[in-house]
XYZ file of N, CA and C in Angstrom:
816
model
N 0.462 15.551 -24.468
C -0.126 13.804 -23.977
C -1.824 13.718 -23.993
N -1.917 12.505 -24.427
C -3.170 12.621 -24.306
C -3.694 11.907 -22.686
N -5.128 11.979 -22.887
C -5.908 11.856 -21.387
C -6.995 10.517 -21.945
N -7.010 9.790 -21.000
C -8.341 8.412 -21.245
C -8.964 8.903 -19.759
N -10.126 8.621 -19.790
C -10.777 8.266 -18.305
C -10.386 6.906 -18.007
N -10.339 6.441 -16.877
C -10.165 4.828 -17.013
C -11.298 4.495 -15.396
N -12.273 3.927 -15.570
C -13.110 3.142 -14.470
C -12.943 2.069 -14.223
N -13.163 1.920 -12.687
C -12.913 0.471 -11.876
C -14.000 0.195 -10.849
N -14.569 -0.782 -11.635
C -15.870 -0.933 -10.898
C -15.874 -2.365 -10.331
N -16.332 -2.417 -9.480
C -16.531 -4.063 -8.466
C -17.766 -3.798 -8.018
N -18.265 -5.284 -7.606
C -19.138 -5.848 -6.851
C -18.836 -5.492 -5.432
N -17.822 -5.138 -4.840
C -17.236 -5.381 -3.798
C -16.099 -4.153 -3.672
N -15.222 -4.286 -2.948
C -14.456 -2.823 -2.712
C -13.685 -2.467 -3.992
N -13.721 -2.573 -4.978
C -12.668 -2.074 -6.183
C -10.942 -2.274 -5.656
N -10.875 -3.025 -4.857
C -9.429 -3.150 -4.690
C -8.734 -4.088 -5.667
N -9.585 -4.971 -6.111
C -9.221 -5.755 -7.096
C -9.088 -5.326 -8.264
N -10.214 -4.401 -9.048
C -9.911 -4.261 -10.137
C -9.072 -3.046 -10.133
N -9.220 -2.409 -8.893
C -7.714 -1.064 -8.643
C -6.476 -1.381 -9.099
N -6.073 -2.470 -8.153
C -4.672 -3.077 -8.630
C -4.038 -3.645 -9.861
N -5.611 -4.648 -10.259
C -4.910 -5.296 -11.998
C -4.965 -4.026 -12.375
N -5.703 -3.210 -13.211
C -6.179 -2.160 -14.072
C -5.056 -1.208 -13.709
N -4.233 -0.723 -12.378
C -3.270 -0.217 -12.373
C -1.760 -0.786 -12.819
N -1.921 -2.322 -12.475
C -0.811 -2.985 -13.083
C -0.864 -2.620 -15.074
N -1.818 -2.632 -15.539
C -1.837 -3.109 -16.844
C -1.596 -1.008 -17.270
N -2.736 -0.366 -16.859
C -1.899 1.114 -17.328
C -0.664 1.869 -16.881
N 0.307 1.215 -15.943
C 1.216 1.330 -15.141
C 2.177 1.030 -16.653
N 2.006 0.292 -18.105
C 2.820 0.038 -18.743
C 2.589 0.969 -20.170
N 2.015 1.556 -19.955
C 1.696 2.867 -20.894
C 2.178 4.135 -20.255
N 3.154 4.588 -20.950
C 4.132 6.342 -20.776
C 3.160 7.396 -22.068
N 2.993 8.447 -21.437
C 2.571 9.125 -22.333
C 1.200 9.733 -22.465
N 0.570 8.705 -21.654
C -0.727 8.842 -21.640
C -1.401 9.375 -20.031
N -2.136 10.109 -19.978
C -2.400 10.801 -18.421
C -3.949 9.849 -18.396
N -3.927 9.206 -17.433
C -4.915 8.721 -17.270
C -6.080 9.022 -15.927
N -7.582 9.603 -15.824
C -8.329 9.945 -14.912
C -9.047 8.800 -14.336
N -8.709 8.651 -13.317
C -9.226 7.328 -12.663
C -10.436 7.553 -11.811
N -11.392 6.567 -11.982
C -12.570 6.888 -10.580
C -12.672 5.237 -10.688
N -13.414 5.362 -8.985
C -13.748 3.789 -8.315
C -15.151 3.842 -7.903
N -15.600 2.849 -8.654
C -17.175 2.408 -8.187
C -17.498 1.370 -7.478
N -17.025 1.125 -6.235
C -17.488 -0.179 -5.562
C -18.717 -0.750 -5.643
N -18.962 -1.737 -4.873
C -20.039 -2.454 -4.374
C -21.623 -1.906 -5.630
N -21.088 -2.050 -6.779
C -21.802 -2.225 -8.257
C -22.476 -3.515 -8.106
N -23.492 -3.927 -7.115
C -24.179 -5.338 -7.159
C -25.334 -5.674 -7.476
N -25.916 -4.784 -7.951
C -27.261 -4.945 -8.258
C -27.934 -4.788 -9.821
N -28.996 -4.998 -10.268
C -29.157 -4.522 -11.684
C -29.010 -3.267 -12.090
N -29.932 -2.626 -11.267
C -30.042 -1.278 -10.949
C -28.857 -0.586 -11.098
N -27.876 -0.546 -10.272
C -26.933 -0.060 -9.951
C -26.001 0.146 -11.414
N -26.228 -1.663 -11.716
C -25.044 -1.674 -12.882
C -25.758 -0.703 -14.304
N -27.285 -0.625 -14.435
C -27.691 -0.006 -15.531
C -27.584 1.802 -15.077
N -27.298 2.400 -13.766
C -26.996 3.031 -13.202
C -25.377 3.728 -14.356
N -24.442 2.793 -13.621
C -23.033 2.899 -14.079
C -22.894 2.890 -15.702
N -23.954 1.846 -16.568
C -23.403 2.418 -18.016
C -24.010 3.677 -18.439
N -25.104 3.954 -17.892
C -25.317 5.875 -18.304
C -24.349 6.575 -17.694
N -23.920 6.367 -16.359
C -22.445 7.313 -16.042
C -21.347 6.937 -17.112
N -21.455 5.784 -17.712
C -19.768 5.900 -18.216
C -20.260 6.514 -20.024
N -21.336 6.152 -20.447
C -22.286 6.555 -21.889
C -22.142 8.152 -21.517
N -22.070 8.911 -20.635
C -22.045 10.038 -20.001
C -21.051 10.573 -20.593
N -19.698 9.585 -19.922
C -18.524 10.324 -20.094
C -18.014 10.305 -21.244
N -18.365 9.049 -22.116
C -17.893 9.021 -23.530
C -18.424 9.643 -24.036
N -19.502 10.770 -23.835
C -20.150 11.660 -24.906
C -19.481 13.337 -24.882
N -18.727 13.300 -23.584
C -17.972 14.663 -23.198
C -16.780 14.454 -23.380
N -15.914 13.403 -23.925
C -14.710 13.184 -24.224
C -14.293 12.549 -25.456
N -13.465 13.057 -26.045
C -12.949 12.146 -27.323
C -13.230 11.295 -27.126
N -12.645 10.357 -26.595
C -11.898 9.147 -26.542
C -13.112 7.912 -26.227
N -13.104 6.942 -26.201
C -14.085 6.407 -25.067
C -13.400 5.934 -23.724
N -13.702 5.908 -22.657
C -13.472 5.127 -21.360
C -12.879 4.023 -21.595
N -12.129 3.728 -20.777
C -11.441 2.295 -20.163
C -12.395 1.843 -19.160
N -12.860 0.709 -18.944
C -13.614 -0.086 -18.427
C -13.230 -0.940 -17.490
N -12.637 -1.063 -16.193
C -11.966 -2.486 -15.579
C -12.603 -2.855 -14.920
N -13.250 -4.340 -14.868
C -14.114 -4.393 -14.187
C -13.942 -6.107 -12.991
N -14.216 -6.780 -12.052
C -14.013 -7.550 -11.253
C -15.811 -8.017 -10.846
N -16.208 -8.049 -11.341
C -17.980 -8.411 -11.355
C -18.143 -9.811 -11.480
N -18.196 -10.776 -10.029
C -18.652 -12.129 -10.651
C -19.735 -12.354 -11.253
N -20.916 -11.702 -10.964
C -22.174 -11.969 -11.522
C -22.494 -11.545 -12.647
N -22.494 -12.965 -13.763
C -22.671 -12.961 -14.969
C -23.339 -11.922 -15.602
N -24.809 -11.845 -15.215
C -26.274 -11.215 -15.739
C -25.473 -9.450 -15.091
N -24.743 -8.770 -14.242
C -24.330 -7.543 -13.860
C -23.538 -7.324 -14.968
N -22.493 -8.183 -14.519
C -20.856 -7.891 -15.823
C -21.824 -7.783 -16.951
N -22.719 -8.573 -17.482
C -23.460 -8.084 -19.117
C -23.747 -6.795 -18.935
N -24.346 -6.577 -18.029
C -25.262 -5.226 -18.323
C -24.124 -3.722 -18.101
N -23.054 -4.261 -17.897
C -22.134 -2.759 -17.535
C -21.130 -3.194 -18.838
N -20.858 -4.260 -19.136
C -20.459 -4.387 -20.475
C -21.048 -3.971 -21.595
N -22.568 -3.729 -21.357
C -23.232 -3.121 -22.850
C -22.637 -1.420 -22.700
N -21.689 -1.302 -22.102
C -21.457 0.570 -21.895
C -20.646 0.223 -23.392
N -20.524 1.955 -23.827
C -19.738 2.223 -24.744
C -18.232 2.198 -24.855
N -17.900 2.178 -23.735
C -16.489 2.261 -22.888
C -16.116 0.669 -23.535
N -14.616 0.811 -23.292
C -13.235 -0.741 -23.865
C -14.028 -1.199 -22.345
N -14.810 -2.122 -22.445
C -14.852 -3.242 -21.547
C -13.856 -4.352 -20.876
N -12.967 -4.233 -20.141
C -12.260 -5.247 -19.622
C -12.398 -6.195 -18.346
N -13.061 -6.912 -18.505
C -13.115 -7.846 -17.129
C -12.374 -8.823 -16.999
N -11.660 -8.832 -15.724
C -10.775 -9.831 -15.443
C -11.424 -10.888 -15.182
N -12.307 -11.314 -14.241
C -13.249 -12.732 -14.901
C -13.704 -13.216 -15.994
N -14.046 -12.751 -16.647
C -14.144 -13.149 -18.317
C -12.597 -13.577 -18.933
N -11.703 -13.063 -18.580
C -10.131 -13.137 -18.714
C -9.784 -14.322 -18.572
N -10.261 -14.732 -17.527
C -9.084 -15.875 -16.408
C -10.406 -17.041 -16.327
N -11.323 -16.706 -15.813
C -12.195 -18.054 -15.236
C -12.618 -18.952 -15.928
N -12.687 -18.183 -17.029
C -13.276 -20.202 -18.006
C -11.962 -21.202 -17.975
N -10.640 -20.408 -18.308
C -9.452 -20.750 -18.348
C -9.242 -21.285 -16.856
N -8.947 -21.343 -15.883
C -9.120 -21.955 -14.404
C -10.180 -22.987 -14.256
N -11.506 -22.743 -14.791
C -12.428 -23.941 -14.955
C -12.134 -25.427 -15.764
N -11.765 -24.853 -17.069
C -11.122 -25.816 -17.641
C -9.671 -26.444 -17.091
N -8.817 -26.199 -16.640
C -7.690 -26.753 -16.193
C -7.804 -27.464 -14.960
N -8.941 -26.746 -14.047
C -8.808 -27.443 -12.460
C -10.209 -28.675 -12.757
N -10.991 -28.727 -13.839
C -12.119 -29.525 -14.156
C -13.377 -29.013 -13.247
N -13.059 -28.125 -12.558
C -14.523 -27.455 -11.528
C -15.062 -26.279 -11.970
N -16.184 -26.078 -12.098
C -17.353 -25.109 -12.373
C -17.308 -24.184 -11.221
N -16.907 -22.469 -12.038
C -16.891 -21.667 -10.363
C -18.242 -21.389 -9.653
N -18.266 -21.105 -8.569
C -19.361 -20.901 -7.794
C -20.064 -19.531 -8.475
N -19.434 -18.695 -9.240
C -19.950 -17.336 -9.417
C -21.348 -16.655 -8.515
N -20.151 -16.623 -7.113
C -20.782 -16.062 -6.284
C -19.760 -14.831 -5.589
N -20.437 -13.786 -4.915
C -19.510 -12.835 -4.761
C -18.855 -13.371 -3.522
N -16.974 -13.436 -4.291
C -15.666 -13.642 -3.054
C -15.767 -13.080 -2.015
N -14.867 -13.413 -1.103
C -14.544 -13.325 0.366
C -13.077 -12.174 0.432
N -12.495 -12.237 -0.608
C -11.221 -11.436 -0.748
C -11.149 -10.307 0.439
N -12.106 -9.118 0.255
C -12.208 -8.411 1.146
C -13.509 -8.304 2.023
N -13.826 -9.347 2.356
C -15.181 -9.077 3.289
C -14.496 -9.906 4.905
N -15.238 -9.815 6.049
C -15.114 -10.404 6.747
C -15.846 -12.046 6.896
N -15.042 -12.819 6.509
C -15.818 -14.047 6.536
C -15.022 -14.982 7.579
N -13.961 -14.443 7.914
C -13.146 -15.091 9.058
C -12.794 -14.381 10.268
N -13.754 -14.473 10.955
C -13.252 -13.170 11.904
C -11.932 -13.424 13.126
N -11.562 -14.427 13.058
C -10.062 -14.417 13.298
C -9.127 -13.949 12.532
N -9.099 -14.300 11.386
C -8.498 -13.367 10.858
C -8.254 -12.124 10.448
N -9.737 -11.847 10.532
C -9.839 -9.945 10.428
C -9.177 -9.947 12.011
N -9.174 -10.359 13.232
C -9.521 -9.569 14.247
C -7.685 -9.692 14.290
N -6.876 -10.708 13.762
C -5.790 -10.372 14.157
C -4.964 -9.248 12.908
N -5.513 -9.163 12.256
C -5.143 -8.354 11.213
C -5.414 -6.622 12.257
N -6.555 -6.624 12.262
C -6.799 -5.264 13.547
C -5.969 -5.673 14.242
N -6.103 -6.636 15.142
C -4.887 -6.759 16.540
C -2.957 -5.790 16.073
N -2.754 -5.861 14.855
C -1.474 -5.785 14.577
C -1.743 -4.533 14.349
N -2.525 -3.721 13.575
C -2.492 -2.662 13.296
C -2.616 -1.564 14.629
N -3.440 -1.794 15.561
C -3.647 -1.517 16.977
C -2.223 -1.394 17.495
N -1.458 -2.529 17.575
C -0.317 -2.748 17.849
C 0.848 -1.824 17.499
N 0.684 -1.016 15.806
C 1.327 -0.487 15.163
C 0.733 0.720 15.579
N -0.215 0.991 15.693
C -0.850 2.771 16.107
C -0.075 2.571 17.289
N 0.101 2.069 18.664
C 0.676 2.030 20.324
C 1.939 1.962 20.293
N 3.075 1.683 18.991
C 4.177 1.543 18.910
C 4.563 2.523 17.842
N 4.063 3.532 17.865
C 4.139 4.229 16.529
C 5.280 5.781 17.405
N 6.105 6.455 16.559
C 7.216 6.550 17.211
C 7.943 6.367 18.326
N 8.008 5.542 18.202
C 8.499 4.928 20.293
C 7.885 5.614 21.298
N 6.427 5.355 21.546
C 5.970 6.033 22.141
C 5.762 4.924 23.251
N 5.778 4.242 23.293
C 5.488 2.964 24.443
C 7.024 1.984 23.986
N 7.528 1.273 25.217
C 8.921 0.060 24.801
C 7.331 -1.017 25.733
N 5.995 -0.904 26.201
C 5.351 -2.084 26.550
C 4.762 -3.006 25.535
N 5.139 -4.297 25.694
C 5.248 -5.625 24.907
C 6.250 -5.469 23.757
N 6.597 -4.543 23.370
C 7.729 -4.506 22.295
C 8.490 -5.856 22.324
N 8.559 -6.477 22.643
C 9.621 -8.069 22.377
C 8.698 -9.101 21.620
N 7.148 -8.438 21.679
C 6.600 -9.442 20.794
C 5.899 -8.505 19.258
N 6.777 -7.661 19.038
C 6.924 -7.021 17.856
C 7.868 -8.050 16.897
N 6.944 -7.996 15.523
C 8.229 -9.011 14.663
C 8.930 -8.241 14.101
N 8.689 -7.136 14.094
C 9.677 -6.086 13.192
C 9.889 -4.844 13.747
N 10.628 -3.839 14.081
C 11.111 -2.521 14.708
C 11.638 -1.636 13.626
N 11.156 -0.897 13.164
C 11.669 0.168 11.679
C 12.266 0.892 12.575
N 12.984 1.257 12.592
C 14.264 2.556 12.903
C 14.759 3.196 11.933
N 14.582 4.752 11.989
C 15.183 5.992 11.088
C 15.097 7.139 11.363
N 15.541 7.866 10.576
C 15.398 9.511 11.132
C 13.788 9.872 10.820
N 13.499 10.805 11.013
C 12.098 11.627 10.960
C 11.644 11.680 9.906
N 10.377 11.330 9.449
C 9.521 11.505 8.044
C 10.852 10.969 6.919
N 10.946 9.578 7.322
C 11.881 8.596 6.329
C 10.894 7.109 5.702
N 9.531 7.312 6.324
C 8.614 6.485 5.722
C 8.125 5.328 7.230
N 8.508 5.440 8.373
C 8.432 4.483 9.239
C 6.711 4.104 9.318
N 6.126 5.015 9.593
C 4.774 4.740 10.120
C 4.018 4.032 9.104
N 4.027 4.942 7.582
C 2.993 4.455 6.558
C 3.304 2.804 6.249
N 4.559 2.524 6.540
C 5.319 1.416 5.903
C 4.868 0.030 7.025
N 4.590 0.511 8.847
C 4.154 -0.125 9.650
C 2.812 -0.141 9.949
N 2.050 0.500 9.461
C 0.767 0.246 9.168
C 0.366 -0.295 8.444
N 1.387 -0.387 6.505
C 0.842 -1.411 5.541
C 1.026 -2.848 6.286
N 2.198 -2.634 6.698
C 2.424 -4.428 7.170
C 1.529 -4.755 7.993
N 1.042 -3.885 8.802
C 0.244 -4.560 9.962
C -1.260 -5.028 9.060
N -1.858 -3.777 7.891
C -3.305 -4.413 7.741
C -3.265 -5.276 6.161
N -2.196 -5.362 5.676
C -1.676 -6.273 4.592
C -1.287 -7.436 5.085
N -0.445 -7.693 5.959
C 0.226 -9.012 6.155
C -0.091 -9.105 7.855
N -0.503 -8.785 8.409
C -1.106 -9.347 10.122
C 0.526 -8.679 10.242
N 1.482 -8.317 10.492
C 2.768 -7.796 11.328
C 2.576 -6.997 11.956
N 3.045 -7.751 13.005
C 3.047 -6.682 14.644
C 4.716 -5.467 14.172
N 4.209 -4.826 13.924
C 5.274 -3.510 12.859
C 5.537 -2.420 14.143
N 6.715 -2.099 14.583
C 6.449 -0.845 16.021
C 7.615 -0.249 15.085
N 7.652 1.166 15.531
C 8.909 1.949 14.693
C 9.644 2.960 15.724
N 11.052 3.307 15.543
C 11.337 4.274 16.595
C 11.933 5.403 15.650
N 11.861 6.593 16.042
C 12.638 7.797 15.595
C 13.471 7.812 16.139
N 15.023 7.920 15.174
C 16.704 8.253 15.581
C 16.025 10.061 15.904
N 16.674 10.165 17.132
C 16.851 11.939 17.375
C 17.893 12.057 17.005
N 18.584 13.705 16.923
C 19.843 14.223 16.960
C 20.617 13.685 18.278
N 19.583 12.596 19.313
C 20.661 12.939 20.548
C 21.014 11.118 20.379
N 19.824 10.415 19.887
C 20.258 8.965 19.512
C 21.355 8.636 18.592
N 21.793 10.094 17.859
C 22.361 9.580 16.300
C 24.109 10.218 16.716
N 24.049 10.947 18.362
C 25.212 11.331 18.493
C 26.393 10.342 19.318
N 24.946 9.361 19.924
C 26.300 8.102 20.346
C 26.408 7.249 19.519
N 27.258 6.413 20.078
C 27.937 5.442 19.361
C 26.598 3.758 19.753
N 26.276 4.005 20.631
C 25.622 2.997 20.895
C 23.926 2.939 20.366
N 23.277 2.183 20.132
C 21.830 2.032 19.602
C 20.958 2.943 21.346
N 19.605 3.129 20.444
C 19.319 3.842 21.503
C 18.806 2.515 22.655
N 18.383 2.997 24.091
C 18.012 2.105 25.363
C 16.798 1.320 24.895
N 15.920 2.331 24.254
C 14.397 1.642 24.224
C 14.931 -0.023 23.508
N 15.329 0.156 22.229
C 15.368 -0.655 21.284
C 16.696 -1.458 21.383
N 17.547 -1.306 21.958
C 18.756 -2.251 22.235
C 18.446 -3.926 22.437
N 17.569 -3.950 23.664
C 17.131 -5.272 23.712
C 16.699 -5.894 22.613
N 16.287 -5.394 21.377
C 15.362 -6.192 20.380
C 16.397 -5.985 19.247
N 17.374 -6.193 19.040
C 18.521 -5.259 18.005
C 17.893 -6.977 17.069
N 17.857 -7.857 17.036
C 17.299 -9.072 15.857
C 16.216 -8.710 15.464
N 15.261 -7.388 15.944
C 14.129 -6.953 15.381
C 14.469 -6.179 14.881
N 15.289 -5.266 14.870
C 15.617 -4.226 13.907
C 15.935 -3.836 12.729
N 15.167 -3.243 11.739
C 14.883 -2.741 10.490
C 15.624 -1.214 9.841
N 16.631 -1.334 9.579
C 16.502 0.411 9.381
C 15.820 1.296 7.601
N 15.575 2.151 7.911
C 15.066 2.905 7.009
C 16.291 4.258 6.689
N 16.323 4.424 5.540
C 16.945 5.599 5.248
C 16.614 6.371 4.075
N 16.652 7.686 3.512
C 16.481 8.311 2.327
C 17.250 8.980 1.939
N 17.120 9.741 0.945
C 17.838 10.626 0.140
C 18.163 12.026 0.865
N 19.079 12.526 1.041
C 18.862 13.992 2.162
C 18.124 14.780 1.412
N 17.692 14.938 -0.225
C 17.460 16.159 -0.505
C 15.984 15.435 -0.530
N 15.700 14.472 -0.731
C 13.914 14.409 -0.654
C 13.667 14.020 0.513
N 14.469 13.945 1.829
C 13.995 14.032 3.090
C 13.625 15.699 3.607
N 14.736 16.491 2.803
C 14.536 18.135 3.324
C 13.153 18.524 2.458
N 12.503 18.101 1.204
C 11.151 18.298 0.601
C 10.438 17.877 1.737
N 10.190 16.724 1.776
C 9.333 16.194 2.757
C 9.616 16.574 4.376
N 10.050 17.444 4.831
C 10.351 18.117 6.111
C 9.702 19.626 5.705
N 10.618 20.411 4.818
C 9.828 21.159 4.138
C 8.464 21.540 4.288
N 7.634 20.666 3.797
C 6.016 20.919 3.839
C 5.773 20.934 5.352
N 6.329 20.328 6.393
C 6.032 20.077 7.700
C 6.228 21.254 8.344
N 7.742 21.346 8.588
C 8.215 23.023 9.304
C 8.951 23.910 8.133
N 8.480 24.700 7.296
C 8.926 25.913 6.538
C 10.233 26.545 6.714
N 11.491 26.316 6.640
C 12.503 27.525 6.840
C 13.277 27.440 7.797
N 13.304 26.009 8.696
C 13.256 25.419 10.210
C 15.004 24.679 10.011
N 15.398 24.023 11.167
C 16.460 23.940 11.090
C 16.357 22.317 10.896
N 15.010 21.980 11.180
C 14.700 20.653 10.884
C 14.773 20.231 9.797
N 14.375 21.175 8.516
C 13.898 21.089 7.340
C 15.437 21.658 6.725
N 16.282 21.867 6.771
C 17.669 22.536 6.282
C 18.339 21.236 5.935
N 18.938 21.413 4.852
C 19.757 20.799 3.921
C 20.622 20.019 4.629
N 21.556 21.145 5.492
C 22.629 20.048 6.148
C 22.472 18.977 6.937
N 20.869 20.322 7.891
C 20.664 18.779 8.850
C 20.090 17.413 8.713
N 19.537 17.462 7.482
C 18.868 16.089 6.806
C 20.099 15.093 6.443
N 21.288 16.378 5.736
C 22.336 15.628 5.199
C 23.176 14.936 6.819
N 23.663 15.349 7.742
C 23.881 14.687 9.017
C 23.474 13.701 9.500
N 22.215 13.636 9.721
C 20.947 13.030 10.475
C 21.228 11.543 9.174
N 21.083 11.691 7.819
C 21.096 10.704 7.284
C 22.301 9.833 7.548
N 23.057 10.859 7.402
C 24.579 9.888 7.263
C 24.613 9.356 8.341
N 24.679 9.719 9.584
C 24.443 9.431 10.773
C 23.788 8.153 11.446
N 23.121 8.007 10.880
C 21.438 6.751 10.956
C 22.469 5.654 10.308
N 22.844 6.048 9.146
C 23.144 4.901 8.169
C 24.619 4.251 8.947
N 25.222 5.445 9.406
C 26.713 4.911 10.211
C 26.342 3.698 11.325
N 24.984 4.510 12.053
C 24.493 3.778 13.238
C 24.118 1.918 12.970
N 23.021 1.786 11.492
C 23.231 0.578 11.300
C 24.160 -0.052 10.516
N 25.235 0.467 9.707
C 26.391 0.028 9.484
C 27.540 -0.690 10.808
N 27.912 0.445 11.859
C 28.272 -0.140 12.708
C 27.542 -1.492 14.161
N 26.461 -1.615 13.695
C 25.855 -2.507 14.645
C 24.941 -3.830 13.553
N 25.477 -3.842 12.256
C 24.964 -5.108 11.400
C 23.561 -4.985 11.464
N 22.802 -3.807 11.260
C 21.423 -3.667 10.959
C 21.263 -3.910 9.650
N 19.949 -4.239 8.997
C 19.895 -4.186 7.900
C 19.274 -3.372 7.026
N 19.160 -2.516 6.253
C 18.328 -1.410 5.933
C 18.029 -1.117 4.471
N 17.487 0.086 3.900
C 17.095 -0.261 2.710
C 16.587 1.420 2.525
N 16.857 2.409 1.011
C 16.536 3.199 1.060
C 15.144 3.621 0.618
N 14.235 4.430 1.388
C 12.962 4.130 0.545
C 12.359 5.282 -0.424
N 13.584 6.351 -0.616
C 13.454 7.367 -1.467
C 12.595 6.822 -2.957
N 13.174 5.891 -3.236
C 11.781 5.830 -4.711
C 11.506 4.178 -4.579
N 11.134 4.162 -3.613
C 9.871 2.872 -2.975
C 8.829 3.434 -2.389
N 7.737 2.592 -3.304
C 6.108 2.584 -2.788
C 6.031 2.154 -1.361
N 4.958 2.675 -0.823
C 5.304 1.370 0.576
C 4.855 -0.110 0.435
N 4.165 -0.205 -0.493
C 3.676 -1.787 -0.942
C 5.524 -2.199 -1.136
N 6.296 -1.960 -2.034
C 7.610 -2.133 -2.578
C 8.524 -2.227 -1.097
N 8.507 -1.304 0.236
C 9.013 -1.104 0.932
C 8.446 -2.291 1.868
N 7.088 -2.960 2.064
C 6.954 -3.498 2.581
C 7.308 -5.119 2.501
N 7.104 -5.386 1.287
C 7.360 -6.512 0.584
C 9.137 -6.965 1.058
N 9.707 -5.361 0.762
C 11.283 -6.101 0.718
C 11.498 -6.523 2.047
N 10.565 -5.558 3.468
C 11.006 -5.633 4.639
C 10.684 -7.529 5.027
N 9.686 -7.915 4.410
C 8.961 -9.131 4.712
C 10.198 -9.980 4.372
N 10.887 -9.914 3.180
C 11.744 -10.645 2.659
C 13.079 -10.553 3.433
N 12.990 -9.366 3.741
C 14.586 -9.442 4.594
C 14.548 -10.151 5.814
N 13.559 -9.911 6.645
C 13.459 -10.193 7.921
C 12.874 -11.429 8.272
N 12.304 -12.082 7.053
C 12.235 -13.091 6.456
C 10.857 -13.450 7.661
N 9.487 -13.033 7.303
C 8.451 -12.652 7.712
C 7.723 -13.530 7.092
N 6.559 -13.978 7.738
C 5.652 -14.441 6.920
C 4.263 -14.052 7.259
N 3.442 -13.781 6.328
C 1.979 -13.134 6.439
C 0.987 -14.193 7.428
N 0.046 -13.361 8.166
C -0.702 -14.039 9.610
C -2.173 -14.376 8.958
N -2.143 -13.954 8.025
C -3.681 -14.400 7.605
C -3.459 -14.469 5.916
């Protein structure tokens, strides 16, 4: 398997260059990529330093590195592109096409996508994150009626990271409730979430994958035993079906895919 170093370089957080670069790299099997991100490359000095890092990397490796950039300042962008790497600039690729189509000149200033320029939107996102943290694993029923969605599933099925992603990326007030063995022994919904059935969404997982995850947390315990995992997963899915609760399998889904699936299934709208 061949190896290539991939640089993600940005004048802001690097999330844009990472996301778009990863989408492209994902199309190539049989190549192992060694990724490194450099955010806030926003001065001439930093740009020259970046070129040196890229060139040094090229000297140490057989093949030249891949360089994905999202740098808006044309002068800084030009400096980085003087490196020996294969330079792929998202602004160069798309900005002039949009200018031509819209008939408007781009402002060529650092964008607002990942900065705090709208405090109301930022505060809403942080409020959603705090809500999810305060309603993690069923620790509190306070204000649960204000939740946009309540994820329900057995322990380690992916509830917490999905809730936090929904809050951080979409401003969704997401709570979660862990189905305990006691909950699964009854035919009714757990008392805490029963009044909010219309907000419930279930997460399930393949028992074998659940065992792997639980084994890392509590090795060789009843909690991580494959029979326990199979029993809990089967009982949870039976509960979802019994009460007509929509659910999805998290085994092969990333947190990003889970979040989008839940947004669509529950008809939720981004808050910012």
